[in-house]
Amino acid sequence: VTKTLTILGFGSQAQAWCANLKAEGWDLQVILRPESPSWSLAQELKLKVLDTHSPDLASVTQLALLAPDHLHLEILKDLAPQLSEKTLMILAHGYSHHAFNLPSLFPQLRFGLLAPKAIASELSARKIKKQSLAAVWFSNNDLEVESLLFEIMKDLGITYQVKASFEEETKADLFSEQTILCSLLPYGSKLAFDHLVKKGINPELAFIECWMELKLIADAMVERGPEAFFKLISPNALIGSSQAREILLGNDYQAKLDGIYENIESEEFYQQCQSISVDEHRRVVLDEWKQSQLQKTFEQLKELVSEKERSE
Ligand SMILES: NC(=O)c1ccc[n+]([C@@H]2O[C@H](COP(=O)([O-])OP(=O)(O)OC[C@H]3O[C@@H](n4cnc5c(N)ncnc54)[C@H](OP(=O)(O)O)[C@@H]3O)[C@@H](O)[C@H]2O)c1
């Protein structure tokens, strides 16, 4: 495997991949739109930057498409005719491959999946600290793609690899973010915080209980495992947990989980993703959080939740 990789996009994953791979001696170049605001940052980091219509695209052999998933089809329609036959194309999430059936549209490209199971900031931080990192990979029995994926995973700092198809990774990833990671955790926490404040509890205390402790609890759950976690929590927490489980997570909750899975399985969710304007939607969501008392309390207590070591 030659340690050369071209990366399209210079967003959060791309920057983390560049940092981790550059440290391991990879020869990297980045493809950006001519109007991209990321040119100066990529060039400051001494990366070669090509624009999306550079004649040099014809010599790209190994390409990671690290742009937002819902745009992959549009990007590839423009990019694929400029690439050489048999370019190895790495995706960091199975969604576009599965939702648009990319191999049927671009049979000349050889797709591989390398989906780090970490947000970009953790991909860099955990490699530096030599902490464990998982990724999902797949290569349709293409040994050249497979070797490239494993070389990249090693140098990204991935310590555990799980093989799963594009479709399987897509369903698992969407379902976990919709049912736990990006819904229940932030919004459940916000509802609990707002409720305490409405009942007259000091916002600082509500923040510590409902937001800050999330991380400490999650660390204990993940690192010690479920059995040890439930051995560890206090008697009151144990009894309250079982009671609240009945109240919050009963049969109707199961039916809701079924509904969310069905929305993904039927691919209705894919159509929703293609029809909603992401920029507009993100603006609305960010506005809501910006106005929230939880965000304001976070701003006040930033020092408290900082992971930076204290100086004394
Ligand atoms: N974010 C994560 O932590 C995370 C975790 C695991 C996997 N992933 C996967 O990693 C991939 C990248 O995600 P990301 O969150 O890093 O994306 P992102 O930060 O939103 O990526 C934005 C980059 O894509 C470029 N881009 C957007 N539209 C483009 C177009 N039409 N042509 C060329 N470039 C375009 C942008 O260029 P401009 O500079 O021109 O705007 C920007 O550099 C996705 O497949 C995602 O599922 C992400």
Coordinates of N, CA and C in Angstrom, one line a residue, residues 7-11 14-15 18 29-57:
I7 N -8.1 13.6 -0.2 CA -9.3 13.8 0.6 C -10.2 14.9 0.0
L8 N -11.4 14.5 -0.3 CA -12.3 15.6 -0.7 C -13.0 16.2 0.5
G9 N -12.9 17.5 0.6 CA -13.5 18.2 1.8 C -12.4 18.5 2.8
F10 N -12.7 19.5 3.6 CA -11.8 19.8 4.7 C -12.6 20.2 5.9
G11 N -13.6 19.4 6.2 CA -14.4 19.6 7.4 C -13.8 18.9 8.6
A14 N -12.2 15.3 7.9 CA -11.1 15.5 7.0 C -9.9 16.1 7.8
Q15 N -10.1 17.1 8.6 CA -9.0 17.7 9.4 C -8.4 16.7 10.4
C18 N -6.4 14.2 8.4 CA -5.1 14.8 7.9 C -4.1 14.8 9.1
Q29 N -3.2 15.1 -0.1 CA -3.7 16.3 -0.8 C -5.2 16.4 -0.6
V30 N -5.7 17.6 -0.7 CA -7.1 17.9 -0.4 C -7.8 18.5 -1.7
I31 N -9.0 18.0 -2.0 CA -9.8 18.6 -3.1 C -10.8 19.6 -2.4
L32 N -10.8 20.8 -2.9 CA -11.8 21.8 -2.4 C -12.5 22.5 -3.6
R33 N -13.7 23.0 -3.3 CA -14.3 23.9 -4.4 C -13.5 25.2 -4.4
P34 N -13.5 25.8 -5.6 CA -12.7 27.1 -5.7 C -13.1 28.1 -4.7
E35 N -14.4 28.1 -4.3 CA -14.8 29.2 -3.4 C -14.8 28.7 -1.9
S36 N -14.2 27.6 -1.7 CA -14.2 27.0 -0.3 C -13.4 27.9 0.6
P37 N -14.0 28.2 1.8 CA -13.3 29.0 2.8 C -12.1 28.2 3.5
S38 N -12.0 26.9 3.1 CA -10.9 26.1 3.8 C -9.6 26.1 3.1
W39 N -9.4 26.8 2.0 CA -8.2 26.8 1.3 C -7.0 27.2 2.2
S40 N -7.2 28.4 2.8 CA -6.0 28.9 3.6 C -5.6 28.0 4.7
L41 N -6.6 27.4 5.4 CA -6.3 26.5 6.5 C -5.5 25.3 6.0
A42 N -6.0 24.7 4.9 CA -5.3 23.5 4.3 C -3.9 23.8 3.9
Q43 N -3.8 25.0 3.3 CA -2.4 25.4 2.8 C -1.5 25.7 4.0
E44 N -2.1 26.3 5.0 CA -1.2 26.6 6.2 C -0.7 25.3 6.8
L45 N -1.5 24.2 6.7 CA -1.0 22.9 7.2 C -0.1 22.2 6.2
K46 N 0.3 22.9 5.2 CA 1.2 22.4 4.1 C 0.7 21.2 3.4
L47 N -0.7 21.3 3.1 CA -1.3 20.3 2.3 C -1.4 20.8 0.9
K48 N -1.2 19.9 -0.1 CA -1.4 20.4 -1.5 C -3.0 20.4 -1.7
V49 N -3.4 21.5 -2.3 CA -4.9 21.6 -2.5 C -5.2 21.7 -4.0
L50 N -6.1 20.8 -4.4 CA -6.6 20.8 -5.8 C -8.0 21.4 -5.8
D51 N -8.4 22.1 -6.9 CA -9.8 22.4 -7.0 C -10.6 21.3 -7.6
T52 N -11.9 21.4 -7.5 CA -12.7 20.3 -8.0 C -12.7 20.1 -9.5
H53 N -12.0 20.9 -10.2 CA -11.9 20.7 -11.7 C -10.4 20.7 -12.1
S54 N -9.5 20.4 -11.2 CA -8.1 20.4 -11.5 C -7.8 19.2 -12.4
P55 N -6.9 19.4 -13.5 CA -6.6 18.3 -14.3 C -5.8 17.2 -13.6
D56 N -5.3 17.5 -12.4 CA -4.6 16.5 -11.6 C -5.5 15.5 -11.0
L57 N -6.8 15.7 -11.1 CA -7.7 14.7 -10.5 C -7.6 13.4 -11.3

